[in-house]
mmCIF file of C-alpha atoms in Angstrom:
data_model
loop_
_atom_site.group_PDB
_atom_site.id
_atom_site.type_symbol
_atom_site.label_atom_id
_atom_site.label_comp_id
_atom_site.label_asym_id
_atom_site.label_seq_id
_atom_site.Cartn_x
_atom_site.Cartn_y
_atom_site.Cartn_z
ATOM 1 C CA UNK E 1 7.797 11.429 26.732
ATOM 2 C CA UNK E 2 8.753 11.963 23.171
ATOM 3 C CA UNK E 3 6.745 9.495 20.691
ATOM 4 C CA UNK E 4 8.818 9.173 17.104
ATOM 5 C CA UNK E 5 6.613 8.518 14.686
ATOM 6 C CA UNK E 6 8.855 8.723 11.272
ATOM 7 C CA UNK E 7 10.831 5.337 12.010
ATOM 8 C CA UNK E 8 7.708 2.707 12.196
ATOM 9 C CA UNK E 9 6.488 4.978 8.833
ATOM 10 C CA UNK E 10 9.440 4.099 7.326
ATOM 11 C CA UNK E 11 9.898 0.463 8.474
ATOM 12 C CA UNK E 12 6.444 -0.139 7.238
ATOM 13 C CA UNK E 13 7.136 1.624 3.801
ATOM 14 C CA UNK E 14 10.813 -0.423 3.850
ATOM 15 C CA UNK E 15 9.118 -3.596 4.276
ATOM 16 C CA UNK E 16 6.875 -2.775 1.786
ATOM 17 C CA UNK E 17 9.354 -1.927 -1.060
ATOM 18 C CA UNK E 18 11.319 -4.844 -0.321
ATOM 19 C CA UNK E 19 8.507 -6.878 -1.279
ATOM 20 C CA UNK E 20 7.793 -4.437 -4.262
ATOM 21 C CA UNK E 21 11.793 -4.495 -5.067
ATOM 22 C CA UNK E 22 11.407 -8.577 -5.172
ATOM 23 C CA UNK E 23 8.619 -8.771 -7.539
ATOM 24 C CA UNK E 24 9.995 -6.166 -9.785
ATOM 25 C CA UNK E 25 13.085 -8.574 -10.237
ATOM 26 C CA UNK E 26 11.261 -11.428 -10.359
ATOM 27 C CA UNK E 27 9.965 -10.124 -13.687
ATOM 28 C CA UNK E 28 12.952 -8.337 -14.923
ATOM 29 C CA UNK E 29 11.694 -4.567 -14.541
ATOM 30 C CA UNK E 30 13.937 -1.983 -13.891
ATOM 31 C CA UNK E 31 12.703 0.854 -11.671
ATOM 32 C CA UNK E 32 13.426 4.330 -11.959
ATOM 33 C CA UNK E 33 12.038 6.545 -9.667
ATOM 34 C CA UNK E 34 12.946 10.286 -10.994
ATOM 35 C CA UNK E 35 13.164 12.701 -8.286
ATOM 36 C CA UNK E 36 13.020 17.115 -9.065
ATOM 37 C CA UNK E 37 11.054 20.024 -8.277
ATOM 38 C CA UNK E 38 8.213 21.596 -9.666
ATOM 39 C CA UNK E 39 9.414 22.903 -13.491
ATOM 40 C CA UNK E 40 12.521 21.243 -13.925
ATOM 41 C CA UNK E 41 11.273 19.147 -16.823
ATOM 42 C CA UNK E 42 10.421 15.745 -15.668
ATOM 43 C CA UNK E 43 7.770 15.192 -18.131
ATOM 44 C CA UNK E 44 9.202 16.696 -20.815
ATOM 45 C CA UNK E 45 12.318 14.466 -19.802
ATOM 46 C CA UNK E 46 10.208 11.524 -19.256
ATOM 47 C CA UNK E 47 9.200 11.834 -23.131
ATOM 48 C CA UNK E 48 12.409 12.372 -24.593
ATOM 49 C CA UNK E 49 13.455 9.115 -22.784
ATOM 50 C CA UNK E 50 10.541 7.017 -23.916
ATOM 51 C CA UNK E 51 10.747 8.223 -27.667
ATOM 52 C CA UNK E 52 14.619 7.055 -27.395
ATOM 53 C CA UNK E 53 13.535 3.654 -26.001
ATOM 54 C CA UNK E 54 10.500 2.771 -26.965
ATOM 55 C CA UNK E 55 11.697 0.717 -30.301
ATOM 56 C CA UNK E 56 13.845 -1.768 -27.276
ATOM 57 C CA UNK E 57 11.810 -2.138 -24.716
ATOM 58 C CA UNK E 58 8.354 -2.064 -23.271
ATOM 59 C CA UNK E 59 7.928 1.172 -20.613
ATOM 60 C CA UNK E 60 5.087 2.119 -18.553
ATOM 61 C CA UNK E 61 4.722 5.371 -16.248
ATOM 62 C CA UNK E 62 3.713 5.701 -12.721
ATOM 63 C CA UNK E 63 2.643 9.651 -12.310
ATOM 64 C CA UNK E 64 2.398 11.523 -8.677
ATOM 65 C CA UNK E 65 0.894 14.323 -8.320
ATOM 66 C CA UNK E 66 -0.726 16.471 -5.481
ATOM 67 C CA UNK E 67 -3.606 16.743 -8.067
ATOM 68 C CA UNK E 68 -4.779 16.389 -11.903
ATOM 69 C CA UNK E 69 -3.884 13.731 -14.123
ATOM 70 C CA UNK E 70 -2.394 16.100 -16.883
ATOM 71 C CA UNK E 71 0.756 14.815 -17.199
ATOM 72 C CA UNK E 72 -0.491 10.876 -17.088
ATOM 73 C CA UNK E 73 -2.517 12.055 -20.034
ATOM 74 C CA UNK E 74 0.405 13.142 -22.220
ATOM 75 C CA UNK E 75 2.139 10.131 -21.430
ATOM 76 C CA UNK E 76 -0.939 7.868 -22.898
ATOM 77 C CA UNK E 77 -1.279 10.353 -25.980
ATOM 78 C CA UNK E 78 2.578 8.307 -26.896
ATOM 79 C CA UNK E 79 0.891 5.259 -26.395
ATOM 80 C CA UNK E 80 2.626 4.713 -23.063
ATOM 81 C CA UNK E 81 0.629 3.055 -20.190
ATOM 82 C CA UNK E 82 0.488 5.837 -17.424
ATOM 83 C CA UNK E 83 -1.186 5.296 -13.892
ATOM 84 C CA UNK E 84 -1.850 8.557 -11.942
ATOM 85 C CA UNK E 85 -1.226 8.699 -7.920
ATOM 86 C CA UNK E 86 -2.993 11.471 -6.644
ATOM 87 C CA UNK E 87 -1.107 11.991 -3.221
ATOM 88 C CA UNK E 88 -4.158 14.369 -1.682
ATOM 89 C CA UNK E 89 -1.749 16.688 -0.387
ATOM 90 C CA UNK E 90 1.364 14.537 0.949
ATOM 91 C CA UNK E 91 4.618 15.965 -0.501
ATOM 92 C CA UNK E 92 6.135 12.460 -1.823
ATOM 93 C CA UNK E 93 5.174 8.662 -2.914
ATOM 94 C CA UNK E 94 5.239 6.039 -0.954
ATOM 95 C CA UNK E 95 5.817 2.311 -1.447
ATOM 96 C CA UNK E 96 2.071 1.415 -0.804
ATOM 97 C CA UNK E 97 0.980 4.254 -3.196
ATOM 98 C CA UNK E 98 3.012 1.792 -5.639
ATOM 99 C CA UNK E 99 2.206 -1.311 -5.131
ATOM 100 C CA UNK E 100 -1.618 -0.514 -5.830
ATOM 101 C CA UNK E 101 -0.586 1.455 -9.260
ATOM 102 C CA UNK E 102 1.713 -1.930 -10.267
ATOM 103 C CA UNK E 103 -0.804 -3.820 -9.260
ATOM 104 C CA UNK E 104 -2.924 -1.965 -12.500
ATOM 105 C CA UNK E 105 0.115 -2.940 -14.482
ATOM 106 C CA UNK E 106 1.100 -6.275 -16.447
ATOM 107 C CA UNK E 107 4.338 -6.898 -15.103
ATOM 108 C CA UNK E 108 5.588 -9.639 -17.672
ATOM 109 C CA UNK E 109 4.867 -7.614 -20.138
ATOM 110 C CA UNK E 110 7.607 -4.395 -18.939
ATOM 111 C CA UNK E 111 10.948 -3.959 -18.871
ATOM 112 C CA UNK E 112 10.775 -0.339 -17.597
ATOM 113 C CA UNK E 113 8.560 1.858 -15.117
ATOM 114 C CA UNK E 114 9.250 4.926 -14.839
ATOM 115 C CA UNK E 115 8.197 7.160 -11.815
ATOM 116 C CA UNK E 116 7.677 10.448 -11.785
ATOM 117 C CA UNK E 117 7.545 11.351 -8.139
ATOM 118 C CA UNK E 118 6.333 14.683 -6.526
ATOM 119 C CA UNK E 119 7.917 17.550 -7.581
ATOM 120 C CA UNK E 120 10.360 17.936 -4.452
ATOM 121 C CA UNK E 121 13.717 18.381 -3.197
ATOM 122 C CA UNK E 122 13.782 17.057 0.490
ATOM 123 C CA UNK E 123 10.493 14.122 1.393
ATOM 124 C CA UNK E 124 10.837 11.771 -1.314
ATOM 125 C CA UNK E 125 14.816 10.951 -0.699
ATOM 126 C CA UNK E 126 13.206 9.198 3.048
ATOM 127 C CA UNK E 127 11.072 6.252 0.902
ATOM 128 C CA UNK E 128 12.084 3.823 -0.900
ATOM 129 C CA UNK E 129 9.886 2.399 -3.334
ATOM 130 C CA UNK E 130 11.245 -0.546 -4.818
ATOM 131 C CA UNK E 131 12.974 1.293 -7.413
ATOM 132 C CA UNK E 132 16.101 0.249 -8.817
ATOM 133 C CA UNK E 133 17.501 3.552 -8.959
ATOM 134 C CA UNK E 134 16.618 7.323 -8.119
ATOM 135 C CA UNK E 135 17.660 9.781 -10.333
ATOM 136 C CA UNK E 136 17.425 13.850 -9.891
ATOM 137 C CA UNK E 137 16.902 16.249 -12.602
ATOM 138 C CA UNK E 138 17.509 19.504 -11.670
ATOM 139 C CA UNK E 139 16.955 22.673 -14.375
ATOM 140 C CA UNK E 140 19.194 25.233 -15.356
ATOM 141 C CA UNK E 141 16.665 28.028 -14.127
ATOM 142 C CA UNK E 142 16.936 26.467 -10.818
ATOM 143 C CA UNK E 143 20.735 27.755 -10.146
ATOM 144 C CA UNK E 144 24.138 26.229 -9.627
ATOM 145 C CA UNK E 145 23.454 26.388 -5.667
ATOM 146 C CA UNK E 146 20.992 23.866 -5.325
ATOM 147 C CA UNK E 147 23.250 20.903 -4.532
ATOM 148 C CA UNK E 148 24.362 22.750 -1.490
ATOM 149 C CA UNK E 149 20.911 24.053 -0.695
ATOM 150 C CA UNK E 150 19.296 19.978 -0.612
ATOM 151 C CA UNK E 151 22.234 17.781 -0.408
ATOM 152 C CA UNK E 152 20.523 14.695 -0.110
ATOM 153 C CA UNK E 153 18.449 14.294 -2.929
ATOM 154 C CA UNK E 154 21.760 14.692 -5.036
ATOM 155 C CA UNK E 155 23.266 12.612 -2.630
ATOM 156 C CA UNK E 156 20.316 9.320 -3.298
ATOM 157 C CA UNK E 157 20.891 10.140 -6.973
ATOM 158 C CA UNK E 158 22.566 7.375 -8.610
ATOM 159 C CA UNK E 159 23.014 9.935 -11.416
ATOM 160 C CA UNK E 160 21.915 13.597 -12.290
ATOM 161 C CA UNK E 161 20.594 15.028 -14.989
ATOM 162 C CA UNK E 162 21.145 18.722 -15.951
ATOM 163 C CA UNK E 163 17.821 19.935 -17.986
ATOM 164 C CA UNK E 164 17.274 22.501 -20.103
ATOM 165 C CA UNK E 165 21.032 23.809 -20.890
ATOM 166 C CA UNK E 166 20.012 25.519 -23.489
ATOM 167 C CA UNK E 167 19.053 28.378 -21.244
ATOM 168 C CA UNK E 168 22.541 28.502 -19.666
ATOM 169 C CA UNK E 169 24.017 31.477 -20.895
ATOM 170 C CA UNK E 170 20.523 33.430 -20.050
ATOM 171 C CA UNK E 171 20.496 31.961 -16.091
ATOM 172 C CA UNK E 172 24.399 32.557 -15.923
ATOM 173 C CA UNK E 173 24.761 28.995 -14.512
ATOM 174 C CA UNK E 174 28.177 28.432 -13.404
ATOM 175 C CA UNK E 175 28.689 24.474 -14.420
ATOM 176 C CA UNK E 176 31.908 24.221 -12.924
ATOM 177 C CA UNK E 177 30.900 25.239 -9.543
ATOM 178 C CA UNK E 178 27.953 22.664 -9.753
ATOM 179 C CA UNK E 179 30.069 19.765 -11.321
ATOM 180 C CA UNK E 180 31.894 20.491 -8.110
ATOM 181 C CA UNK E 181 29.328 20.873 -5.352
ATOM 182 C CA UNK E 182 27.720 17.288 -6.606
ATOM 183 C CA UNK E 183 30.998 15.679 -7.030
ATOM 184 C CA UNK E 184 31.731 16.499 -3.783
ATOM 185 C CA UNK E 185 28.541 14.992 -2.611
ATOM 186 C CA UNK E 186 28.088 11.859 -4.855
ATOM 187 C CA UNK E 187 31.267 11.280 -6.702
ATOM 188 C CA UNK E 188 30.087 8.613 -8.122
ATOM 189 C CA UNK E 189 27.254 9.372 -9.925
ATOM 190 C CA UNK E 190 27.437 10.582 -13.493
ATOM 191 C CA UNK E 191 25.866 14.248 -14.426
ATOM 192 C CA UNK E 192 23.860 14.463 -17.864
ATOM 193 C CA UNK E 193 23.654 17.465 -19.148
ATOM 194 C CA UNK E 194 20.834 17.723 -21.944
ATOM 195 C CA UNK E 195 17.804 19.771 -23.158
ATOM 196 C CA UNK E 196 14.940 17.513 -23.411
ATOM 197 C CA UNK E 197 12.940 19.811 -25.512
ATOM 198 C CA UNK E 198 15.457 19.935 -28.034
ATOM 199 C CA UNK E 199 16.863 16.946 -28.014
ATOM 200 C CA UNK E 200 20.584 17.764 -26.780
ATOM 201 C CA UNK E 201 22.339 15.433 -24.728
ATOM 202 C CA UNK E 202 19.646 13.121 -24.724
ATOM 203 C CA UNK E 203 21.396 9.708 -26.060
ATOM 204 C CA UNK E 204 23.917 10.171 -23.525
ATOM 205 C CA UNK E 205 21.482 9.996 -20.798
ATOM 206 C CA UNK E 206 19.436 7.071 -22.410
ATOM 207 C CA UNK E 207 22.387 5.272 -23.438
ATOM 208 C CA UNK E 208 23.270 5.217 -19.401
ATOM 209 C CA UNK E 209 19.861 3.730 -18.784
ATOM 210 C CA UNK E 210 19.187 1.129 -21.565
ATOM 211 C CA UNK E 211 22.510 -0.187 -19.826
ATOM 212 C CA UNK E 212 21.189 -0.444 -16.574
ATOM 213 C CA UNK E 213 17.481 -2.007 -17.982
ATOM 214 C CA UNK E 214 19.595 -4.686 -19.996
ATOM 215 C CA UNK E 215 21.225 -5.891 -17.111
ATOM 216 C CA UNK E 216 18.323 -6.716 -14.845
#
């Protein structure tokens, strides 16, 4: 007898983020749930979002981490609210993991939250958290290959963002052979290519978002 265990987990978290996905638009809060590995900027990206939004709307940050609440901390050093999931081990977030940091959170007072899930590139694509949208960041360190290495999290990705292209001609990344491995995959979702650091690229990116906020 085989026992499958990863369809109730899943039906549980589904129900869960439906519920989480209701209340959200009840209040008029997007969700973005921002998906990458370890390095690729997600903080740093994170940042350059909220300093380009902050003036519109009202944005708080959901942080998971295995452990340490560093980066929650440099999110409330900008005056952001931050809530820090430490997942203990477990590779991804999960829809209960969020509804007890929203439930820290003053919904009517948001109009973004912004998730910063575990830094991985194959558990977190499987849950569904309530977000409105998953995005994936990948670096330029990280190589052209990747969308053919983890297909799926570029294929979740209602857009990707391209970090840290100021480092291209030191990685030799080969753009065109990425622009055509994740069109290929997820032709329609939109590639940003910016450095968050700097500061390049950046309004395209937020531009793309403050769209999608406005319309919830």
């Amino acid at each position: 007898m085989q026992i499958d265990m990863k369809q109730p987990i899943l039906d549980k978290n589904d129900a869960l983020a439906a519920e989480l996905r209701q209340r959200f638009a009840d209040n008029h809060v997007f969700v973005l749930d921002l998906l990458a590995s370890p390095g690729s900027g997600k903080t740093s990206t994170i940042l350059a979002t909220i300093d380009a939004l902050r003036d519109e709307f009202n944005i708080a940050v959901i942080e998971g981490d295995i452990a340490s609440s560093v980066d929650a901390e440099k999110i409330k050093a900008q005056g952001i609210a931050a809530v820090q999931i430490n997942t203990g081990g477990a590779c991804h977030l999960e829809s209960a993991m969020i509804k007890r940091a929203v439930d820290v959170l003053d919904l009517e007072r948001l109009d973004l939250i912004i998730v910063e899930n575990v830094g991985n590139l194959v558990c977190p694509t499987d849950f569904d958290l309530g977000e409105n949208a998953k995005v994936m960041i990948l670096s330029v360190p990280e190589g052209d290959d990747k969308p053919l290495k983890y297909p799926g999290v570029f294929q979740v990705a209602e857009a990707v963002i391209l970090n840290k292209v100021d480092t291209m001609p030191v990685f030799n990344f080969d753009r065109a052979a990425f622009d055509d491995a994740v069109g290929r995959l997820n032709p329609q979702a939109p590639i940003f290519p910016l450095s968050a650091t700097s500061g390049e690229g950046v309004d395209a990116w937020t531009d793309w978002l403050a769209e999608r906020i406005r319309a919830v």
